[in-house]
XYZ file of C-alpha atoms in Angstrom:
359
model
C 32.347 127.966 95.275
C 31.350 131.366 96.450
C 34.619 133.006 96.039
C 34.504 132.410 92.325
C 30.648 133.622 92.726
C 31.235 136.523 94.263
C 34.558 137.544 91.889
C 31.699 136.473 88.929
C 29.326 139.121 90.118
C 31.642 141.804 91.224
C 33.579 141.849 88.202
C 30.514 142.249 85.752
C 28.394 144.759 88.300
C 31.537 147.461 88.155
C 31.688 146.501 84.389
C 28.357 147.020 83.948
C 28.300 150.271 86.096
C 31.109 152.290 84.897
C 30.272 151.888 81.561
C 26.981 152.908 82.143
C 27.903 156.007 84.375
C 30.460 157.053 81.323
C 27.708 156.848 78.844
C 25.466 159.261 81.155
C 28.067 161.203 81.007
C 28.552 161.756 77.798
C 24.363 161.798 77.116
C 24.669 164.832 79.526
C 27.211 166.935 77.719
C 25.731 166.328 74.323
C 21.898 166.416 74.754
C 22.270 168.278 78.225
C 25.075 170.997 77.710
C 23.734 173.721 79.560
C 22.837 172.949 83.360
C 19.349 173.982 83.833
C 18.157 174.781 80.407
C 15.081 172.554 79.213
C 16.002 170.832 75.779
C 19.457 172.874 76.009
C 21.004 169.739 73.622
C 18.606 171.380 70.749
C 20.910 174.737 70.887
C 23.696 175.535 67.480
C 26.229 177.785 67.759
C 27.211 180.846 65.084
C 30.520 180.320 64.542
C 32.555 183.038 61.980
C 35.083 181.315 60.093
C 38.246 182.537 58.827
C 39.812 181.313 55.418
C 42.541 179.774 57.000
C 40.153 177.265 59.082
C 40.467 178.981 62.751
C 37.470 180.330 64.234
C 38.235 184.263 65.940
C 34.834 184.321 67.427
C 31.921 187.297 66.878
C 32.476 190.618 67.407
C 29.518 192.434 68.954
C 28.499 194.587 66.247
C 28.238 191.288 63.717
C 25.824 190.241 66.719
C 23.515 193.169 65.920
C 23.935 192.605 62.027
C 23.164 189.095 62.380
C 20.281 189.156 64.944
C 17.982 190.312 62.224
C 19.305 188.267 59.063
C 18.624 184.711 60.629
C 15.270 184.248 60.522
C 15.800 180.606 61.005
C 17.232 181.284 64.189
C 14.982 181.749 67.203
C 15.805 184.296 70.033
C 19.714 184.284 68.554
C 21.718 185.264 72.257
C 25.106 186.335 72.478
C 27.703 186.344 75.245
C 31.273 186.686 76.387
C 33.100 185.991 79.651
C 34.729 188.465 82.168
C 36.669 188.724 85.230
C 35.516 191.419 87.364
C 36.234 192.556 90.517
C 34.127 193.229 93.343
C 33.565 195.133 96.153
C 34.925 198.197 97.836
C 38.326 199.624 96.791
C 41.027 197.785 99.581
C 38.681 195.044 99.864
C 37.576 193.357 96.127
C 36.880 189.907 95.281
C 37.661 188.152 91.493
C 34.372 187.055 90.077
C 33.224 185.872 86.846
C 30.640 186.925 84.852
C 28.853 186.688 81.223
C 28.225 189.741 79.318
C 24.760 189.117 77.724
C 22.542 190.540 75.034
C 19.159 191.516 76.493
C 17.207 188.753 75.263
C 19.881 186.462 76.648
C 17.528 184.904 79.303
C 14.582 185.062 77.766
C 16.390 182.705 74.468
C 17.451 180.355 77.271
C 13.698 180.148 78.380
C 14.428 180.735 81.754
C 12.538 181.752 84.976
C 14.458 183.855 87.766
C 14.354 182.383 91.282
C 14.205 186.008 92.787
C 13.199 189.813 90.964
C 13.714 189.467 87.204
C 16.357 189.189 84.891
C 17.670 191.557 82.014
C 15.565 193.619 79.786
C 16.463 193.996 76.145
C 15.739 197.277 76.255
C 18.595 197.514 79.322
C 21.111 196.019 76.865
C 20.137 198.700 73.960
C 22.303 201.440 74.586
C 26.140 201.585 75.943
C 25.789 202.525 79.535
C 22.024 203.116 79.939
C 20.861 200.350 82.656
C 23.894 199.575 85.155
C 22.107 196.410 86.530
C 23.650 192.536 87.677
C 21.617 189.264 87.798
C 22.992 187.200 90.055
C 23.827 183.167 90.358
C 21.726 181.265 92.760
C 24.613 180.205 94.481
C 26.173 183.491 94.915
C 22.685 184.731 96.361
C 22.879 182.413 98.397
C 26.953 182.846 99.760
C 26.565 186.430 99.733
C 23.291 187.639 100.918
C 22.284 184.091 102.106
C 19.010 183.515 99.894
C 17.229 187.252 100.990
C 14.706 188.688 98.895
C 16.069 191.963 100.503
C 19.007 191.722 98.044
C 17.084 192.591 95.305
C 17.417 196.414 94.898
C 20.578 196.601 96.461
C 24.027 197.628 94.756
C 27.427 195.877 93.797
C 30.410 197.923 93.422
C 32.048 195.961 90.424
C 35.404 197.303 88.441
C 33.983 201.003 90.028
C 30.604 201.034 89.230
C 27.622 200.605 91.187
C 25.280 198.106 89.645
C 22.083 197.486 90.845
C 20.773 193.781 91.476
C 17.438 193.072 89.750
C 17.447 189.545 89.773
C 18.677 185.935 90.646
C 19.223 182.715 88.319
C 17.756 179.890 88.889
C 19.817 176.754 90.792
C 21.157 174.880 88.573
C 21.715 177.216 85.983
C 25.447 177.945 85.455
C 25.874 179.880 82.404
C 25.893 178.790 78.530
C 29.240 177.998 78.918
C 29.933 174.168 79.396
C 31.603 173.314 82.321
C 32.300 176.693 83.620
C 30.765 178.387 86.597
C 29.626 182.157 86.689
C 28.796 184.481 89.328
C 27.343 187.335 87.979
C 24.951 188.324 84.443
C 25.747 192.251 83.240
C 23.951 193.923 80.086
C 27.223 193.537 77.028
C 26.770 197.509 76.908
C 28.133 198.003 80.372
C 31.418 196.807 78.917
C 32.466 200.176 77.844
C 32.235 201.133 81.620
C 33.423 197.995 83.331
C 36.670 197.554 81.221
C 38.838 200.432 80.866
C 39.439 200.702 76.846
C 36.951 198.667 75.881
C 35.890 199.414 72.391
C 34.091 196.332 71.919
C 30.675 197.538 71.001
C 31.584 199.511 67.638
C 34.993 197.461 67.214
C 34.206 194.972 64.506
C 37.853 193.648 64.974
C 36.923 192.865 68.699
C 36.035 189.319 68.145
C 35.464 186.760 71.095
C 31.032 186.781 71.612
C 29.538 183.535 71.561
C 26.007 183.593 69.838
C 23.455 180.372 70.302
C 19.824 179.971 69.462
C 17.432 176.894 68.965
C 15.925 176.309 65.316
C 12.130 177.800 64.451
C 9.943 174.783 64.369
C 9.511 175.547 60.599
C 12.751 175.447 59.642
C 15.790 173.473 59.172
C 19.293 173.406 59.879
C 20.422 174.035 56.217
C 18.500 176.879 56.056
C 19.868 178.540 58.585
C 23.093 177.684 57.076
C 22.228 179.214 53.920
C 20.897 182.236 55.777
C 24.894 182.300 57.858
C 26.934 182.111 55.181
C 24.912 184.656 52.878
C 24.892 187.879 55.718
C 28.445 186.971 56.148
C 29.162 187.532 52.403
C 27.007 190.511 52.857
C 28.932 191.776 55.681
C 32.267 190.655 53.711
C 31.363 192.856 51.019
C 30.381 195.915 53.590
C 33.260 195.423 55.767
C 36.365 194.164 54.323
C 38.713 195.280 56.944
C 37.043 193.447 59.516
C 34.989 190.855 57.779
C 36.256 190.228 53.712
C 38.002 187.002 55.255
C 35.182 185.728 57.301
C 32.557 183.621 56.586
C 30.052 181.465 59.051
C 29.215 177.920 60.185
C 26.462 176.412 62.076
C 27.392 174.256 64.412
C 25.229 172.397 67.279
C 26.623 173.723 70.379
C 27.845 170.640 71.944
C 30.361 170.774 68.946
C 31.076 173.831 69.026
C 34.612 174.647 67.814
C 35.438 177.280 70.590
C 35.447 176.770 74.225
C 35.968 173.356 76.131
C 33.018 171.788 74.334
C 35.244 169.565 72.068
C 37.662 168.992 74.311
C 35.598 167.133 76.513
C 33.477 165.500 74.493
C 36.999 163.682 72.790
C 38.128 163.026 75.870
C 34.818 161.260 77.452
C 34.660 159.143 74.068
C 38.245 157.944 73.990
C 37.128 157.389 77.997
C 34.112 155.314 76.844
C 36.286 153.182 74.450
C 39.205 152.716 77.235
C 36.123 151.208 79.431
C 34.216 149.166 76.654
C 37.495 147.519 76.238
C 37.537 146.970 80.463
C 34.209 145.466 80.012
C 35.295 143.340 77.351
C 38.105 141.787 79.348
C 36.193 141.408 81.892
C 33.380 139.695 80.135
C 36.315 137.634 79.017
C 37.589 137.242 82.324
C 34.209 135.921 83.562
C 33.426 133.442 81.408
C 37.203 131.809 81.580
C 36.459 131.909 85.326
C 32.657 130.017 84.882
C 34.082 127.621 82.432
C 36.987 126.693 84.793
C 34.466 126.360 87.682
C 32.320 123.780 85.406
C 35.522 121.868 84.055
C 35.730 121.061 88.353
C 32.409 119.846 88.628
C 32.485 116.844 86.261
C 32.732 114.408 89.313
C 29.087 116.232 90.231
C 27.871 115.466 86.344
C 28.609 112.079 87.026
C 26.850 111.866 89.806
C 23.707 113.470 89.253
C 23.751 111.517 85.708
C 23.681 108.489 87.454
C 20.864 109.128 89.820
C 18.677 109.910 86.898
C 18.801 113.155 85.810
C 19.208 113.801 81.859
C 21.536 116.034 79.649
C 18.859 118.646 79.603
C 18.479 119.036 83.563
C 22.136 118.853 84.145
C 22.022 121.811 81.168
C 19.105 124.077 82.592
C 21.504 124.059 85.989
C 24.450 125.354 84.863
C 22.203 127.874 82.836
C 20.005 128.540 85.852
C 23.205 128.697 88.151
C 25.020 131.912 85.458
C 21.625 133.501 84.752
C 21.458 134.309 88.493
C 25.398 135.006 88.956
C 23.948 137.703 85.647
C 21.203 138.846 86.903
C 23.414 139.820 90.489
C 26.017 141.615 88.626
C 23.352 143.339 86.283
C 21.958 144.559 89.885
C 25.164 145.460 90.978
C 25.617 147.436 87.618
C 22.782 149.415 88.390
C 23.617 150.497 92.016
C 27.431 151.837 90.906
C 25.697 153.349 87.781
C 23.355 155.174 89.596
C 26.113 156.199 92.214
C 28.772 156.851 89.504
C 26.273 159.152 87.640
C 25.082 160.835 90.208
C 28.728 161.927 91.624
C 29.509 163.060 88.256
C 27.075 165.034 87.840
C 27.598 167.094 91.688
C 29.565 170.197 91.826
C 32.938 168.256 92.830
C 32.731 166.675 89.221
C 36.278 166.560 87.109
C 34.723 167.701 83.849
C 33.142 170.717 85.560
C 36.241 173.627 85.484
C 35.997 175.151 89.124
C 35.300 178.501 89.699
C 38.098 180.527 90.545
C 39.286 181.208 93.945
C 38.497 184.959 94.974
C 41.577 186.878 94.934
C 41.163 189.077 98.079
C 43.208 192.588 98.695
Protein backbone atom coordinates (compact mmCIF):
# COMPACT_ATOMS: atom_id res chain seq x y z
CA UNK A 1 0.00 0.00 0.00
CA UNK A 2 2.26 2.86 -0.82
CA UNK A 3 -0.26 5.54 -0.63
CA UNK A 4 -0.81 4.83 3.02
CA UNK A 5 3.25 4.60 3.10
CA UNK A 6 3.90 7.57 1.73
CA UNK A 7 0.88 9.63 3.81
CA UNK A 8 2.81 7.53 6.97
CA UNK A 9 6.08 9.19 6.22
CA UNK A 10 5.00 12.55 5.08
CA UNK A 11 2.85 13.19 7.88
CA UNK A 12 5.54 12.40 10.65
CA UNK A 13 8.70 14.07 8.52
CA UNK A 14 6.71 17.71 8.53
CA UNK A 15 5.77 16.75 12.19
CA UNK A 16 9.00 16.04 13.00
CA UNK A 17 10.45 19.12 11.11
CA UNK A 18 8.40 21.97 12.15
CA UNK A 19 8.63 21.20 15.52
CA UNK A 20 12.11 21.00 15.35
CA UNK A 21 12.61 24.29 13.26
CA UNK A 22 10.23 26.08 16.10
CA UNK A 23 12.42 24.84 18.83
CA UNK A 24 15.62 26.36 16.94
CA UNK A 25 13.87 29.10 16.96
CA UNK A 26 13.22 29.69 20.13
CA UNK A 27 17.05 28.22 21.24
CA UNK A 28 18.11 31.24 19.03
CA UNK A 29 16.27 34.05 20.72
CA UNK A 30 17.02 32.85 24.19
CA UNK A 31 20.67 31.59 24.16
CA UNK A 32 21.39 33.56 20.81
CA UNK A 33 19.67 37.09 21.23
CA UNK A 34 22.09 39.21 19.73
CA UNK A 35 23.12 38.28 15.99
CA UNK A 36 26.77 38.02 15.95
CA UNK A 37 27.75 38.24 19.53
CA UNK A 38 29.68 35.03 20.87
CA UNK A 39 27.81 33.65 24.06
CA UNK A 40 25.34 36.79 23.63
CA UNK A 41 22.52 34.34 25.62
CA UNK A 42 24.97 34.93 28.83
CA UNK A 43 24.02 38.89 28.69
CA UNK A 44 21.30 40.53 31.85
CA UNK A 45 19.77 43.53 31.47
CA UNK A 46 19.60 46.66 34.24
CA UNK A 47 16.28 47.33 34.40
CA UNK A 48 15.03 50.52 36.93
CA UNK A 49 11.85 49.75 38.42
CA UNK A 50 9.18 51.97 39.44
CA UNK A 51 6.89 51.28 42.58
CA UNK A 52 4.01 50.86 40.62
CA UNK A 53 5.60 47.73 38.62
CA UNK A 54 6.35 49.56 35.07
CA UNK A 55 9.79 49.80 34.00
CA UNK A 56 10.66 53.80 32.51
CA UNK A 57 14.02 52.69 31.38
CA UNK A 58 17.70 54.42 32.44
CA UNK A 59 18.41 57.73 32.09
CA UNK A 60 21.98 58.43 30.99
CA UNK A 61 23.35 59.99 33.93
CA UNK A 62 22.13 56.74 36.23
CA UNK A 63 24.37 55.00 33.43
CA UNK A 64 27.44 56.89 34.67
CA UNK A 65 26.39 56.39 38.45
CA UNK A 66 25.92 52.85 37.92
CA UNK A 67 28.93 51.96 35.68
CA UNK A 68 31.14 52.14 38.70
CA UNK A 69 28.81 50.60 41.55
CA UNK A 70 28.39 47.09 39.81
CA UNK A 71 31.34 45.46 40.23
CA UNK A 72 29.63 42.26 39.44
CA UNK A 73 28.92 43.50 36.18
CA UNK A 74 31.54 43.23 33.45
CA UNK A 75 32.00 45.98 30.74
CA UNK A 76 28.19 47.32 31.81
CA UNK A 77 27.12 49.06 28.00
CA UNK A 78 24.37 51.27 27.51
CA UNK A 79 22.29 52.28 24.50
CA UNK A 80 19.24 53.90 23.03
CA UNK A 81 17.69 54.00 19.55
CA UNK A 82 17.34 56.97 17.06
CA UNK A 83 16.00 57.99 13.84
CA UNK A 84 18.27 60.17 12.04
CA UNK A 85 18.38 61.58 8.92
CA UNK A 86 20.92 61.55 6.37
CA UNK A 87 22.45 63.21 3.78
CA UNK A 88 22.46 66.61 2.19
CA UNK A 89 19.67 69.12 2.98
CA UNK A 90 16.85 68.44 -0.20
CA UNK A 91 18.11 65.06 -0.43
CA UNK A 92 18.10 62.98 3.27
CA UNK A 93 17.44 59.48 3.93
CA UNK A 94 15.64 58.00 7.49
CA UNK A 95 18.14 55.77 9.15
CA UNK A 96 18.40 54.15 12.39
CA UNK A 97 20.93 54.16 14.71
CA UNK A 98 22.07 53.19 18.47
CA UNK A 99 23.49 55.76 20.65
CA UNK A 100 26.30 53.90 22.54
CA UNK A 101 28.53 54.36 25.53
CA UNK A 102 32.19 54.12 24.50
CA UNK A 103 32.89 50.80 25.73
CA UNK A 104 29.77 49.66 23.92
CA UNK A 105 31.74 47.44 21.41
CA UNK A 106 34.34 46.50 23.25
CA UNK A 107 31.44 44.84 26.17
CA UNK A 108 29.97 43.11 23.11
CA UNK A 109 33.52 41.61 22.38
CA UNK A 110 33.46 42.52 19.00
CA UNK A 111 35.96 42.90 16.07
CA UNK A 112 35.24 45.63 13.25
CA UNK A 113 35.25 44.32 9.67
CA UNK A 114 36.84 47.70 8.45
CA UNK A 115 38.88 50.85 10.63
CA UNK A 116 37.83 50.59 14.29
CA UNK A 117 35.00 51.20 16.29
CA UNK A 118 34.26 53.79 19.18
CA UNK A 119 36.66 54.90 21.75
CA UNK A 120 35.52 55.46 25.30
CA UNK A 121 37.35 58.28 25.50
CA UNK A 122 35.15 59.61 22.18
CA UNK A 123 32.00 59.03 24.25
CA UNK A 124 33.49 61.10 27.43
CA UNK A 125 32.51 64.45 26.78
CA UNK A 126 29.16 65.99 25.05
CA UNK A 127 30.25 66.85 21.59
CA UNK A 128 34.00 66.08 21.62
CA UNK A 129 34.44 63.16 18.84
CA UNK A 130 31.65 63.59 16.00
CA UNK A 131 32.38 60.04 14.59
CA UNK A 132 29.73 57.00 13.02
CA UNK A 133 30.49 53.23 12.87
CA UNK A 134 28.76 51.86 10.35
CA UNK A 135 26.61 48.39 9.67
CA UNK A 136 28.19 45.94 7.37
CA UNK A 137 25.35 46.03 5.29
CA UNK A 138 25.10 49.67 4.94
CA UNK A 139 28.95 49.63 3.95
CA UNK A 140 28.20 47.60 1.74
CA UNK A 141 24.73 49.49 0.00
CA UNK A 142 26.34 52.70 0.32
CA UNK A 143 29.95 52.70 -0.43
CA UNK A 144 29.79 49.07 -1.76
CA UNK A 145 32.36 47.30 0.73
CA UNK A 146 35.45 50.19 0.09
CA UNK A 147 38.05 50.57 2.53
CA UNK A 148 38.12 54.16 1.03
CA UNK A 149 35.01 54.91 3.15
CA UNK A 150 36.77 54.95 6.13
CA UNK A 151 37.75 58.63 6.77
CA UNK A 152 35.06 59.98 4.91
CA UNK A 153 32.01 62.11 6.32
CA UNK A 154 28.12 61.65 6.80
CA UNK A 155 26.02 64.61 7.01
CA UNK A 156 23.45 63.27 9.68
CA UNK A 157 20.56 65.66 11.40
CA UNK A 158 23.37 68.66 10.23
CA UNK A 159 26.42 67.46 11.37
CA UNK A 160 29.28 66.06 9.70
CA UNK A 161 30.40 62.85 11.30
CA UNK A 162 33.30 61.17 10.39
CA UNK A 163 33.29 57.26 9.63
CA UNK A 164 35.94 55.36 11.64
CA UNK A 165 34.70 52.07 11.36
CA UNK A 166 32.40 49.16 10.11
CA UNK A 167 30.49 46.27 12.14
CA UNK A 168 30.93 43.13 11.52
CA UNK A 169 28.15 40.99 9.20
CA UNK A 170 25.98 39.65 11.13
CA UNK A 171 25.97 41.95 13.81
CA UNK A 172 22.69 43.94 14.00
CA UNK A 173 22.60 45.81 17.12
CA UNK A 174 21.73 44.68 20.89
CA UNK A 175 18.39 45.14 20.10
CA UNK A 176 16.47 41.83 19.29
CA UNK A 177 14.97 41.71 16.15
CA UNK A 178 15.66 45.15 15.03
CA UNK A 179 18.04 46.28 12.36
CA UNK A 180 20.43 49.40 12.65
CA UNK A 181 22.33 51.36 10.28
CA UNK A 182 24.51 53.47 11.97
CA UNK A 183 26.66 53.43 15.80
CA UNK A 184 27.14 57.35 17.19
CA UNK A 185 29.01 58.18 20.62
CA UNK A 186 25.47 58.89 23.29
CA UNK A 187 27.26 62.43 23.74
CA UNK A 188 26.59 63.48 20.20
CA UNK A 189 22.94 63.49 21.22
CA UNK A 190 23.02 66.98 22.42
CA UNK A 191 24.02 67.90 18.76
CA UNK A 192 22.03 65.44 16.72
CA UNK A 193 18.60 66.12 18.45
CA UNK A 194 17.55 69.57 18.79
CA UNK A 195 16.60 69.91 22.73
CA UNK A 196 18.09 67.10 23.80
CA UNK A 197 18.91 67.32 27.42
CA UNK A 198 19.45 63.78 27.86
CA UNK A 199 22.93 63.67 29.20
CA UNK A 200 22.37 65.73 32.59
CA UNK A 201 18.44 65.02 32.51
CA UNK A 202 17.97 62.33 35.10
CA UNK A 203 14.18 62.40 34.17
CA UNK A 204 15.22 61.45 30.51
CA UNK A 205 14.73 57.81 30.90
CA UNK A 206 14.73 55.30 27.85
CA UNK A 207 18.92 53.76 27.80
CA UNK A 208 19.16 50.20 27.77
CA UNK A 209 22.26 48.95 29.84
CA UNK A 210 23.56 45.04 29.41
CA UNK A 211 26.69 43.35 30.59
CA UNK A 212 27.78 39.61 31.11
CA UNK A 213 28.53 38.42 34.84
CA UNK A 214 32.47 38.44 36.19
CA UNK A 215 33.44 34.84 36.29
CA UNK A 216 33.65 35.29 40.12
CA UNK A 217 30.49 36.32 40.74
CA UNK A 218 26.92 35.54 40.75
CA UNK A 219 23.73 36.74 39.69
CA UNK A 220 22.46 37.62 43.25
CA UNK A 221 25.22 39.59 43.81
CA UNK A 222 24.83 41.70 41.28
CA UNK A 223 21.36 42.00 42.38
CA UNK A 224 22.31 43.03 45.71
CA UNK A 225 24.83 45.44 44.22
CA UNK A 226 21.39 46.98 41.75
CA UNK A 227 19.11 47.45 44.18
CA UNK A 228 21.60 49.03 46.86
CA UNK A 229 23.08 52.13 44.27
CA UNK A 230 19.52 52.55 43.42
CA UNK A 231 18.59 53.22 47.10
CA UNK A 232 21.69 55.25 47.08
CA UNK A 233 20.69 57.20 44.17
CA UNK A 234 16.96 57.28 45.71
CA UNK A 235 18.24 58.93 48.63
CA UNK A 236 20.54 61.52 46.39
CA UNK A 237 17.95 62.15 43.90
CA UNK A 238 14.45 62.03 44.93
CA UNK A 239 12.98 63.99 42.17
CA UNK A 240 14.20 61.76 39.66
CA UNK A 241 14.99 58.56 41.40
CA UNK A 242 13.10 58.30 45.27
CA UNK A 243 10.54 55.95 43.33
CA UNK A 244 12.96 53.82 41.49
CA UNK A 245 14.58 50.90 42.32
CA UNK A 246 16.45 48.07 39.98
CA UNK A 247 16.13 44.49 38.69
CA UNK A 248 18.39 42.16 36.99
CA UNK A 249 17.05 40.55 34.42
CA UNK A 250 18.76 38.13 31.67
CA UNK A 251 18.30 39.96 28.54
CA UNK A 252 16.28 37.56 26.64
CA UNK A 253 13.62 38.49 29.37
CA UNK A 254 14.04 41.60 29.44
CA UNK A 255 10.89 43.58 30.33
CA UNK A 256 11.38 46.42 27.68
CA UNK A 257 11.63 46.06 24.04
CA UNK A 258 10.18 43.11 21.85
CA UNK A 259 12.16 40.54 23.82
CA UNK A 260 9.04 39.19 25.69
CA UNK A 261 6.87 39.58 23.17
CA UNK A 262 8.40 37.18 21.07
CA UNK A 263 9.56 34.84 23.17
CA UNK A 264 5.44 34.34 24.37
CA UNK A 265 4.54 34.22 21.16
CA UNK A 266 7.19 31.44 19.80
CA UNK A 267 6.18 29.31 23.02
CA UNK A 268 2.42 29.46 22.65
CA UNK A 269 3.75 28.66 18.75
CA UNK A 270 5.69 25.62 20.05
CA UNK A 271 2.64 24.33 22.05
CA UNK A 272 0.10 25.01 18.96
CA UNK A 273 2.70 22.58 16.99
CA UNK A 274 3.42 19.91 19.79
CA UNK A 275 -0.25 19.52 19.75
CA UNK A 276 0.03 19.15 15.52
CA UNK A 277 2.54 16.55 16.20
CA UNK A 278 0.47 14.87 18.58
CA UNK A 279 -2.45 14.47 16.20
CA UNK A 280 -0.49 13.52 13.84
CA UNK A 281 1.31 10.87 15.75
CA UNK A 282 -2.27 9.95 16.41
CA UNK A 283 -3.19 10.14 12.97
CA UNK A 284 -0.37 7.74 12.00
CA UNK A 285 -0.76 5.08 14.04
CA UNK A 286 -4.82 4.90 13.36
CA UNK A 287 -3.65 4.84 9.73
CA UNK A 288 -0.83 1.71 10.43
CA UNK A 289 -3.29 -0.10 12.54
CA UNK A 290 -6.02 0.14 9.83
CA UNK A 291 -3.45 -0.98 7.20
CA UNK A 292 -2.63 -4.22 9.50
CA UNK A 293 -6.44 -4.91 10.37
CA UNK A 294 -6.39 -5.46 6.03
CA UNK A 295 -3.70 -7.77 6.01
CA UNK A 296 -5.10 -10.62 8.14
CA UNK A 297 -5.82 -12.71 4.91
CA UNK A 298 -1.68 -12.27 4.50
CA UNK A 299 -1.29 -13.54 8.43
CA UNK A 300 -3.08 -16.42 7.44
CA UNK A 301 -1.18 -17.16 4.84
CA UNK A 302 2.23 -16.80 5.83
CA UNK A 303 1.08 -18.71 9.20
CA UNK A 304 0.30 -21.51 7.26
CA UNK A 305 3.43 -21.85 5.25
CA UNK A 306 5.38 -21.98 8.43
CA UNK A 307 6.27 -18.94 9.72
CA UNK A 308 5.64 -18.31 13.65
CA UNK A 309 3.99 -15.46 15.76
CA UNK A 310 7.38 -13.98 16.27
CA UNK A 311 8.35 -13.63 12.40
CA UNK A 312 4.96 -12.48 11.44
CA UNK A 313 5.74 -9.85 14.62
CA UNK A 314 9.41 -8.72 13.66
CA UNK A 315 7.59 -7.78 10.04
CA UNK A 316 5.17 -5.56 10.95
CA UNK A 317 7.89 -4.07 13.37
CA UNK A 318 10.53 -4.14 10.65
CA UNK A 319 7.89 -2.78 8.06
CA UNK A 320 7.00 0.79 10.77
CA UNK A 321 10.62 1.04 11.93
CA UNK A 322 11.51 1.85 8.29
CA UNK A 323 8.15 3.92 7.48
CA UNK A 324 10.04 5.82 11.10
CA UNK A 325 13.14 5.95 10.22
CA UNK A 326 11.86 7.76 6.50
CA UNK A 327 9.85 10.30 8.22
CA UNK A 328 12.64 10.89 10.93
CA UNK A 329 14.80 11.65 7.59
CA UNK A 330 12.27 13.66 6.24
CA UNK A 331 12.13 15.57 9.67
CA UNK A 332 15.55 16.43 9.34
CA UNK A 333 15.59 17.85 5.73
CA UNK A 334 12.38 20.42 6.53
CA UNK A 335 14.14 21.12 9.92
CA UNK A 336 17.18 22.05 8.49
CA UNK A 337 15.29 24.07 5.68
CA UNK A 338 12.72 25.54 8.15
CA UNK A 339 15.62 26.75 10.41
CA UNK A 340 17.62 27.97 8.11
CA UNK A 341 14.79 30.33 6.41
CA UNK A 342 14.05 31.57 9.75
CA UNK A 343 16.95 32.53 10.55
CA UNK A 344 17.65 34.76 6.83
CA UNK A 345 16.93 38.36 6.71
CA UNK A 346 13.24 37.78 5.23
CA UNK A 347 12.44 36.12 8.72
CA UNK A 348 8.85 37.21 10.44
CA UNK A 349 10.30 37.62 13.92
CA UNK A 350 13.03 39.93 12.60
CA UNK A 351 11.16 43.75 12.56
CA UNK A 352 12.35 45.19 9.08
CA UNK A 353 14.24 48.09 8.82
CA UNK A 354 12.45 51.01 7.84
CA UNK A 355 12.00 52.17 4.40
CA UNK A 356 14.17 55.42 3.72
CA UNK A 357 11.97 58.31 3.58
CA UNK A 358 13.50 60.31 0.66
CA UNK A 359 12.90 64.34 0.09
Amino acid sequence: MPGVAAVVVLSVGVGIGVNTAVFSWIQAIVLKPIPGVERSGSFYTLEPKSDIGTYPGMSWAEYRDLKPQIQSIDELVAFRMAPLNVGDTGRTERTYALLVSGNYFEGLNLRPAAGRFIRPDEAATAGASPIVVLSYDYWQTRFAGSDAAIGQTLQINDNRLTIVGVTPEYFQGAILGLQFDLWVPATLAPGLIPGSTELDSRSQRGYSAIGRLRSDATEAQASAELLAAMRELAAAFPESNGRISGELRPFWKAARGPQMMFVAALALLQGVMLLVLLAVCGNTANLVLARASTRYREVGVRLSLGAGPGHVIRLMLAENVLLGLLGAVLGLLVAWWGTEALRADACVWRVPRALPDQS
